Coordinates of C-alpha atoms in Angstrom, one line a residue:
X12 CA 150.1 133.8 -157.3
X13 CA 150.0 133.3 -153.9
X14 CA 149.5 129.7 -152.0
X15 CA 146.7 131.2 -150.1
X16 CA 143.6 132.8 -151.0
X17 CA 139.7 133.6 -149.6
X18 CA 136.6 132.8 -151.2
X19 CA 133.2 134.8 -150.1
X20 CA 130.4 132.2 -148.3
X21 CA 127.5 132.4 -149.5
X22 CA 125.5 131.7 -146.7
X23 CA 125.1 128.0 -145.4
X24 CA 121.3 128.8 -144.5
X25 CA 120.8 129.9 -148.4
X26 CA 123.7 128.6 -150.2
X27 CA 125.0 125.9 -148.8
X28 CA 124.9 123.1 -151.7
X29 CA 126.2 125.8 -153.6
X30 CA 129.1 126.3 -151.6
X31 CA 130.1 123.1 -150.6
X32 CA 130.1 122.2 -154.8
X33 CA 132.3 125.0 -155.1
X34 CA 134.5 124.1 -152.9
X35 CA 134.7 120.5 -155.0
X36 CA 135.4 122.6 -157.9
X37 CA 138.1 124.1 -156.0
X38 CA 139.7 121.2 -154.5
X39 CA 140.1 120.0 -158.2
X40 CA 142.4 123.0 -159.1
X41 CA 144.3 122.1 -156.6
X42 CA 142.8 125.2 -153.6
X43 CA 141.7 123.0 -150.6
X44 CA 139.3 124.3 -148.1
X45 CA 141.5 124.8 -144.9
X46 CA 139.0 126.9 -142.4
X47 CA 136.7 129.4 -142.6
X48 CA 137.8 132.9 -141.1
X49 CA 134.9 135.4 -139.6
X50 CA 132.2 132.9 -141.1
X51 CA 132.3 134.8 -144.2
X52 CA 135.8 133.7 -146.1
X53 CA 136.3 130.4 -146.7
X54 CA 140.2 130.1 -146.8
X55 CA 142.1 127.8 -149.5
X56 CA 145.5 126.8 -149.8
X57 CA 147.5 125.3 -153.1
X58 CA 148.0 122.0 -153.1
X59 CA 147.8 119.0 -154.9
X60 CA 144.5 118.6 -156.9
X61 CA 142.1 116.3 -155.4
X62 CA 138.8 115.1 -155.9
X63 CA 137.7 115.7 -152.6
X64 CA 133.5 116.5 -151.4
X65 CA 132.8 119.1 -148.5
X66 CA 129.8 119.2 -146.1
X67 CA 129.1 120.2 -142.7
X68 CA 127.6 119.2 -140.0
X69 CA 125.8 122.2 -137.6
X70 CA 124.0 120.1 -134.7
X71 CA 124.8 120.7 -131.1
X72 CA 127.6 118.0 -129.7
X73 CA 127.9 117.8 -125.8
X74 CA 132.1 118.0 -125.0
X75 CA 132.0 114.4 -123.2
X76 CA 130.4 113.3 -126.5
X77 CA 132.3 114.9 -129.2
X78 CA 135.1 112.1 -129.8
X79 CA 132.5 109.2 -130.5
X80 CA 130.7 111.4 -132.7
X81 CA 134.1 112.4 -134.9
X82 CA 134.7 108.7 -134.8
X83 CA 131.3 108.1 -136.3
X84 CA 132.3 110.5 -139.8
X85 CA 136.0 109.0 -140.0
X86 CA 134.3 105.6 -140.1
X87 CA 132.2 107.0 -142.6
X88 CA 134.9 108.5 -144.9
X89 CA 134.1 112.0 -143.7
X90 CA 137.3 113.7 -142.2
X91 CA 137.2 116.7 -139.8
X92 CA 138.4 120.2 -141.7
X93 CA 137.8 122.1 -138.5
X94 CA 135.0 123.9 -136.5
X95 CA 133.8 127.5 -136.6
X96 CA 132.2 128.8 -134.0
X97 CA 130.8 126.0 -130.9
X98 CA 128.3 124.2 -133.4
X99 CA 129.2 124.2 -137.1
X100 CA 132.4 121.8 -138.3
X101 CA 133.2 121.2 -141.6
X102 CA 134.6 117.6 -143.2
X103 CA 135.6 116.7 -146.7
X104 CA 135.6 112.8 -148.0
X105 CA 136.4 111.5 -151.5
X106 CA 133.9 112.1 -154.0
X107 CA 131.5 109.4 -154.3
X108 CA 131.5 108.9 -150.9
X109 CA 127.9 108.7 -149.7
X110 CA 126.3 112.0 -148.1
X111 CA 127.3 113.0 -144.9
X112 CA 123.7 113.4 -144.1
X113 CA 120.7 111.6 -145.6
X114 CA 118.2 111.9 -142.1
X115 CA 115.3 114.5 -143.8
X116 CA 114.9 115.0 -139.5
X117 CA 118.8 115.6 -139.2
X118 CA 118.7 117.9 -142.5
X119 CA 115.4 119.7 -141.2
X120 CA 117.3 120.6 -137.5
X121 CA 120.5 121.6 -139.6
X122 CA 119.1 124.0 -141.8
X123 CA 116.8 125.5 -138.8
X124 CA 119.2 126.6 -136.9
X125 CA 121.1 128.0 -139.4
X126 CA 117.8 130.1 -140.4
X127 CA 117.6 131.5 -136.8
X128 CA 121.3 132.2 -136.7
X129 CA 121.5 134.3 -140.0
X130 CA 118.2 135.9 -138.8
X131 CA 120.0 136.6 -135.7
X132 CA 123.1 138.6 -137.6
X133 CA 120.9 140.7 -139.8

């Protein structure tokens, strides 16, 4: 086997709990979540097993802004994976680390514009 492989998205408007538990699942098989590719394929790579969370974070982040705010999630525990397309990046953190969002206002703007977005493809 391989030391790469894809996994299917299931939608972060729909699935996204889902997913992200997967990719938990994943991690502890050793297949960490490297990028996503097209912003259908999540893309793994074999590594050591770890118990590591995933999330995301899809709310807008002006340039000038955009190292405080990836300061504010290391200091969290939450560490950068990497970004697809301008608004959606993805972090991973220990498990048992607290949520990387907990704001029902924060969670409410995240999962509208991911509604609009998939509307938007179809």
């Amino acid at each position: 086997m391989g030391n790469k492989k894809y996994i299917m998205c299931s939608g972060l408007a729909f699935a996204d709990e889902e997913d992200m538990e997967m990719l938990h699942e994943y991690a502890k098989e050793g297949w960490i979540f490297e990028r996503l590719r097209f912003g259908v394929l999540y893309e793994l790579h074999r590594k050591q097993p770890q118990n590591r969370i995933y999330s995301y974070d899809s709310n807008a982040v002006k340039k000038k802004d955009k190292d405080d705010y990836l300061a504010m999630f290391e200091e969290s525990g939450w560490h950068l994976v990497g970004q697809w397309s301008r608004d959606i990046r993805f972090f991973w953190a220990e498990a048992g680390t607290p949520a990387l969002h907990s704001d029902a206002k924060v969670l409410g703007n995240q999962y509208r514009g991911l509604f609009w977005g998939a509307l938007l493809v179809w």
